């Protein structure tokens, strides 16, 4: 069974490739502009997902297609490129009569304290949120037409090993590793839901290879303890043997920084979510896959700590 990953160089895609080869297929195709093998046996195909013909050629002969492509946090890029990439991918999958698994995020959800489920209505805040809502709707329309089997696999904010990109890694985990005081956006007393990136990859592989998962939206599995940032910092400090302290950056300060920092400006539309409890419910996945082993926050932080301890420092010492 040929399984193809579109956008194959990202962190979720790399973990997905490992899990697919380990558990589901010996015929794996990795597609991006400059694809790199994860395993020596992987097939790599160079294609620009903005080009419909290249995308169709890259997908031809596939039985399952995973869309894990990402773009930098640039609103204009998202608006001008993301929908085209997804449309080309869906059309290519339809031409190949392949199943389609779309890896999604939560930008389209309301940024308030309601519990997020697969049935939560879209209410995006900001332009990137509207792009993600439009893209998810594109896949939902495909599901409704039943032209090809398709599913949506949705994940909340990342935390994880390696070069995981996300607020929590950059503001909390990476700063603790560097001996700096963690920074907490907006409030420290609100519940948060984070997904361990290797769990997201494993779960996406499980969904893609479960015939009954298609035609639906799925929330990917998370540790349902939902710690506050205060509690998460405490766990991280305890894990790394660091001082249990943090600094809260209020919304007004982040807004002000955004006037001079393009990076901060691009994520300002997400700030309202940090003023509220952010509870992402993945009970549907847990019921369908009861044997799926979810990584706890303490286990995840411990894995990051072990990874850090195993890497040589700049002087070459371990």
CSV table of N, CA, C and O in Angstrom, one decimal, residues 125-196:
chain,number,residue,atom,x,y,z
A,125,UNK,N,-10.8,34.2,14.9
A,125,UNK,CA,-10.4,35.5,15.2
A,125,UNK,C,-9.1,35.9,14.5
A,125,UNK,O,-8.1,35.3,14.7
A,126,UNK,N,-9.2,36.7,13.5
A,126,UNK,CA,-8.0,37.1,12.7
A,126,UNK,C,-8.0,36.4,11.4
A,126,UNK,O,-8.7,35.5,11.1
A,127,UNK,N,-7.1,36.9,10.6
A,127,UNK,CA,-7.0,36.4,9.2
A,127,UNK,C,-6.5,35.0,9.1
A,127,UNK,O,-7.0,34.2,8.2
A,128,UNK,N,-5.5,34.6,9.8
A,128,UNK,CA,-5.0,33.2,9.8
A,128,UNK,C,-6.1,32.3,10.2
A,128,UNK,O,-6.2,31.2,9.7
A,129,UNK,N,-6.8,32.6,11.2
A,129,UNK,CA,-7.9,31.8,11.7
A,129,UNK,C,-8.9,31.6,10.6
A,129,UNK,O,-9.5,30.5,10.4
A,130,UNK,N,-9.2,32.7,9.8
A,130,UNK,CA,-10.2,32.5,8.7
A,130,UNK,C,-9.7,31.6,7.6
A,130,UNK,O,-10.4,30.9,7.0
A,131,UNK,N,-8.3,31.7,7.4
A,131,UNK,CA,-7.8,30.8,6.4
A,131,UNK,C,-7.9,29.3,6.8
A,131,UNK,O,-8.4,28.5,6.0
A,132,UNK,N,-7.7,29.1,8.1
A,132,UNK,CA,-7.8,27.7,8.5
A,132,UNK,C,-9.2,27.2,8.5
A,132,UNK,O,-9.5,26.1,8.2
A,133,UNK,N,-10.2,28.1,8.8
A,133,UNK,CA,-11.6,27.8,8.8
A,133,UNK,C,-12.0,27.5,7.3
A,133,UNK,O,-12.7,26.5,7.1
A,134,UNK,N,-11.5,28.3,6.4
A,134,UNK,CA,-11.8,28.0,5.0
A,134,UNK,C,-11.3,26.7,4.5
A,134,UNK,O,-11.9,25.9,3.8
A,135,UNK,N,-10.0,26.4,4.9
A,135,UNK,CA,-9.4,25.1,4.5
A,135,UNK,C,-10.1,23.9,5.1
A,135,UNK,O,-10.4,22.9,4.4
A,136,UNK,N,-10.5,24.0,6.4
A,136,UNK,CA,-11.2,22.9,7.0
A,136,UNK,C,-12.6,22.7,6.3
A,136,UNK,O,-13.0,21.6,6.1
A,137,UNK,N,-13.2,23.8,6.0
A,137,UNK,CA,-14.5,23.7,5.3
A,137,UNK,C,-14.3,23.1,3.9
A,137,UNK,O,-15.2,22.3,3.5
A,138,UNK,N,-13.2,23.3,3.3
A,138,UNK,CA,-12.9,22.7,2.0
A,138,UNK,C,-12.9,21.2,2.1
A,138,UNK,O,-13.5,20.4,1.3
A,139,UNK,N,-12.3,20.7,3.2
A,139,UNK,CA,-12.2,19.2,3.4
A,139,UNK,C,-13.6,18.7,3.8
A,139,UNK,O,-14.0,17.6,3.4
A,140,UNK,N,-14.3,19.5,4.7
A,140,UNK,CA,-15.6,19.0,5.1
A,140,UNK,C,-16.6,18.9,3.9
A,140,UNK,O,-17.4,18.0,3.8
A,141,UNK,N,-16.4,19.9,2.9
A,141,UNK,CA,-17.2,19.8,1.7
A,141,UNK,C,-16.9,18.5,0.9
A,141,UNK,O,-17.8,17.9,0.3
A,142,UNK,N,-15.6,18.2,0.9
A,142,UNK,CA,-15.2,16.9,0.2
A,142,UNK,C,-15.8,15.7,0.9
A,142,UNK,O,-16.3,14.8,0.2
A,143,UNK,N,-15.8,15.7,2.2
A,143,UNK,CA,-16.4,14.6,3.0
A,143,UNK,C,-17.9,14.5,2.6
A,143,UNK,O,-18.5,13.4,2.4
A,144,UNK,N,-18.6,15.7,2.6
A,144,UNK,CA,-20.0,15.7,2.3
A,144,UNK,C,-20.3,15.2,0.9
A,144,UNK,O,-21.3,14.5,0.7
A,145,UNK,N,-19.5,15.5,-0.1
A,145,UNK,CA,-19.7,15.0,-1.5
A,145,UNK,C,-19.3,13.5,-1.6
A,145,UNK,O,-19.8,12.9,-2.5
A,146,UNK,N,-18.5,13.0,-0.7
A,146,UNK,CA,-18.1,11.6,-0.7
A,146,UNK,C,-17.4,11.3,-2.0
A,146,UNK,O,-17.4,10.1,-2.5
A,147,UNK,N,-16.7,12.2,-2.6
A,147,UNK,CA,-15.9,11.9,-3.9
A,147,UNK,C,-14.8,11.0,-3.5
A,147,UNK,O,-14.4,10.1,-4.3
A,148,UNK,N,-14.1,11.2,-2.4
A,148,UNK,CA,-13.1,10.3,-1.9
A,148,UNK,C,-13.2,10.2,-0.4
A,148,UNK,O,-13.8,11.1,0.2
A,149,UNK,N,-12.7,9.2,0.2
A,149,UNK,CA,-12.8,9.1,1.7
A,149,UNK,C,-11.8,10.1,2.2
A,149,UNK,O,-10.6,10.2,1.8
A,150,UNK,N,-12.2,11.0,3.1
A,150,UNK,CA,-11.4,12.0,3.7
A,150,UNK,C,-11.7,12.1,5.2
A,150,UNK,O,-12.8,11.8,5.7
A,151,UNK,N,-10.7,12.6,5.9
A,151,UNK,CA,-10.8,12.9,7.4
A,151,UNK,C,-10.0,14.1,7.8
A,151,UNK,O,-9.1,14.5,7.1
A,152,UNK,N,-10.4,14.7,8.9
A,152,UNK,CA,-9.7,15.8,9.5
A,152,UNK,C,-9.1,15.3,10.8
A,152,UNK,O,-9.9,14.8,11.7
A,153,UNK,N,-7.9,15.5,11.0
A,153,UNK,CA,-7.2,15.2,12.3
A,153,UNK,C,-6.7,16.5,12.9
A,153,UNK,O,-5.8,17.1,12.3
A,154,UNK,N,-7.3,16.9,14.0
A,154,UNK,CA,-7.0,18.3,14.5
A,154,UNK,C,-6.2,18.2,15.8
A,154,UNK,O,-6.5,17.4,16.7
A,155,UNK,N,-5.3,19.1,15.9
A,155,UNK,CA,-4.4,19.1,17.1
A,155,UNK,C,-4.4,20.5,17.7
A,155,UNK,O,-4.4,21.5,17.0
A,156,UNK,N,-4.3,20.6,19.0
A,156,UNK,CA,-4.1,21.9,19.7
A,156,UNK,C,-2.6,22.3,19.6
A,156,UNK,O,-1.8,21.7,18.9
A,157,UNK,N,-2.2,23.2,20.5
A,157,UNK,CA,-0.8,23.7,20.5
A,157,UNK,C,0.2,22.6,20.8
A,157,UNK,O,-0.1,21.8,21.6
A,158,UNK,N,1.3,22.7,20.1
A,158,UNK,CA,2.3,21.7,20.2
A,158,UNK,C,3.2,21.9,21.5
A,158,UNK,O,3.4,23.1,21.9
A,159,UNK,N,3.7,20.8,22.0
A,159,UNK,CA,5.0,20.9,22.8
A,159,UNK,C,5.7,19.5,22.5
A,159,UNK,O,5.0,18.6,22.1
A,160,UNK,N,7.0,19.5,22.6
A,160,UNK,CA,7.6,18.3,22.2
A,160,UNK,C,9.1,18.3,22.1
A,160,UNK,O,9.7,19.3,22.5
A,161,UNK,N,9.7,17.3,21.6
A,161,UNK,CA,11.2,17.2,21.6
A,161,UNK,C,11.8,17.9,20.4
A,161,UNK,O,11.0,18.5,19.6
A,162,UNK,N,13.1,17.9,20.3
A,162,UNK,CA,13.7,18.5,19.1
A,162,UNK,C,13.4,19.9,18.9
A,162,UNK,O,13.4,20.7,19.9
A,163,UNK,N,13.1,20.3,17.7
A,163,UNK,CA,12.9,21.7,17.4
A,163,UNK,C,11.4,22.0,17.3
A,163,UNK,O,11.0,22.8,16.4
A,164,UNK,N,10.7,21.5,18.2
A,164,UNK,CA,9.2,21.7,18.2
A,164,UNK,C,8.9,23.2,18.3
A,164,UNK,O,9.5,23.9,19.1
A,165,UNK,N,8.1,23.7,17.4
A,165,UNK,CA,7.7,25.1,17.3
A,165,UNK,C,6.3,25.3,18.0
A,165,UNK,O,5.4,24.6,17.7
A,166,UNK,N,6.3,26.2,18.9
A,166,UNK,CA,5.1,26.5,19.7
A,166,UNK,C,5.4,27.4,20.8
A,166,UNK,O,6.5,27.5,21.3
A,167,UNK,N,4.4,28.1,21.3
A,167,UNK,CA,4.5,29.1,22.4
A,167,UNK,C,5.2,28.4,23.6
A,167,UNK,O,6.1,29.0,24.2
A,168,UNK,N,4.7,27.3,24.0
A,168,UNK,CA,5.1,26.7,25.2
A,168,UNK,C,6.6,26.2,25.1
A,168,UNK,O,7.3,26.4,26.1
A,169,UNK,N,7.0,25.6,24.0
A,169,UNK,CA,8.4,25.3,23.9
A,169,UNK,C,9.3,26.5,23.9
A,169,UNK,O,10.3,26.5,24.7
A,170,UNK,N,8.9,27.5,23.2
A,170,UNK,CA,9.8,28.6,23.0
A,170,UNK,C,9.9,29.5,24.3
A,170,UNK,O,10.9,30.0,24.7
A,171,UNK,N,8.7,29.7,24.9
A,171,UNK,CA,8.6,30.6,26.1
A,171,UNK,C,8.9,29.9,27.4
A,171,UNK,O,9.4,30.6,28.4
A,172,UNK,N,8.7,28.6,27.5
A,172,UNK,CA,8.8,27.9,28.8
A,172,UNK,C,10.0,26.9,28.7
A,172,UNK,O,11.0,27.1,29.4
A,173,UNK,N,9.8,25.9,27.9
A,173,UNK,CA,10.8,24.8,27.9
A,173,UNK,C,12.2,25.2,27.5
A,173,UNK,O,13.2,25.0,28.2
A,174,UNK,N,12.2,25.9,26.3
A,174,UNK,CA,13.5,26.3,25.8
A,174,UNK,C,14.2,27.3,26.8
A,174,UNK,O,15.5,27.3,26.9
A,175,UNK,N,13.5,28.2,27.4
A,175,UNK,CA,14.1,29.1,28.3
A,175,UNK,C,14.6,28.4,29.6
A,175,UNK,O,15.7,28.8,30.1
A,176,UNK,N,13.9,27.5,30.1
A,176,UNK,CA,14.4,26.7,31.3
A,176,UNK,C,15.6,26.0,30.9
A,176,UNK,O,16.6,26.0,31.6
A,177,UNK,N,15.7,25.4,29.7
A,177,UNK,CA,16.9,24.7,29.3
A,177,UNK,C,18.1,25.6,29.2
A,177,UNK,O,19.2,25.2,29.4
A,178,UNK,N,17.8,26.9,28.8
A,178,UNK,CA,18.9,27.9,28.7
A,178,UNK,C,19.2,28.6,30.0
A,178,UNK,O,20.0,29.5,30.0
A,179,UNK,N,18.6,28.1,31.1
A,179,UNK,CA,18.8,28.8,32.4
A,179,UNK,C,18.1,30.1,32.6
A,179,UNK,O,18.5,30.9,33.4
A,180,UNK,N,17.1,30.4,31.8
A,180,UNK,CA,16.4,31.7,31.8
A,180,UNK,C,15.0,31.5,32.5
A,180,UNK,O,14.5,30.4,32.6
A,181,UNK,N,14.5,32.6,32.9
A,181,UNK,CA,13.1,32.5,33.5
A,181,UNK,C,12.1,32.3,32.5
A,181,UNK,O,12.1,33.0,31.5
A,182,UNK,N,11.2,31.3,32.7
A,182,UNK,CA,10.1,31.1,31.7
A,182,UNK,C,9.2,32.3,31.6
A,182,UNK,O,9.0,33.1,32.6
A,183,UNK,N,8.6,32.5,30.4
A,183,UNK,CA,7.7,33.6,30.1
A,183,UNK,C,6.3,33.0,29.9
A,183,UNK,O,6.2,32.0,29.1
A,184,UNK,N,5.3,33.5,30.5
A,184,UNK,CA,3.9,33.0,30.3
A,184,UNK,C,3.1,34.0,29.7
A,184,UNK,O,3.0,35.2,30.1
A,185,UNK,N,2.4,33.7,28.5
A,185,UNK,CA,1.6,34.7,27.8
A,185,UNK,C,0.3,34.9,28.5
A,185,UNK,O,-0.5,34.0,28.8
A,186,UNK,N,0.0,36.2,28.8
A,186,UNK,CA,-1.3,36.7,29.3
A,186,UNK,C,-1.7,36.3,30.7
A,186,UNK,O,-1.9,37.2,31.6
A,187,UNK,N,-1.9,35.0,31.0
A,187,UNK,CA,-2.3,34.6,32.3
A,187,UNK,C,-1.6,33.2,32.7
A,187,UNK,O,-1.5,32.4,31.8
A,188,UNK,N,-1.4,33.0,34.0
A,188,UNK,CA,-0.8,31.8,34.4
A,188,UNK,C,-1.8,30.8,35.1
A,188,UNK,O,-1.4,29.7,35.4
A,189,UNK,N,-3.0,31.3,35.2
A,189,UNK,CA,-4.0,30.5,36.0
A,189,UNK,C,-5.1,29.9,35.2
A,189,UNK,O,-6.2,29.6,35.7
A,190,UNK,N,-4.9,29.8,33.9
A,190,UNK,CA,-5.9,29.3,33.0
A,190,UNK,C,-5.4,27.9,32.5
A,190,UNK,O,-4.3,27.7,32.2
A,191,UNK,N,-6.4,26.9,32.4
A,191,UNK,CA,-6.1,25.6,32.0
A,191,UNK,C,-5.6,25.6,30.5
A,191,UNK,O,-6.2,26.3,29.7
A,192,UNK,N,-4.6,24.8,30.2
A,192,UNK,CA,-4.1,24.7,28.8
A,192,UNK,C,-4.2,23.3,28.4
A,192,UNK,O,-4.1,22.3,29.2
A,193,UNK,N,-4.3,23.1,27.1
A,193,UNK,CA,-4.2,21.8,26.5
A,193,UNK,C,-3.1,21.8,25.4
A,193,UNK,O,-3.1,22.7,24.5
A,194,UNK,N,-2.1,21.0,25.6
A,194,UNK,CA,-1.0,20.8,24.6
A,194,UNK,C,-1.0,19.4,24.2
A,194,UNK,O,-1.4,18.5,24.9
A,195,UNK,N,-0.4,19.2,22.9
A,195,UNK,CA,-0.3,17.9,22.4
A,195,UNK,C,1.2,17.6,22.2
A,195,UNK,O,2.0,18.4,21.7
A,196,UNK,N,1.6,16.4,22.7
A,196,UNK,CA,3.0,15.9,22.5
A,196,UNK,C,3.1,15.5,21.1
A,196,UNK,O,2.4,14.7,20.5
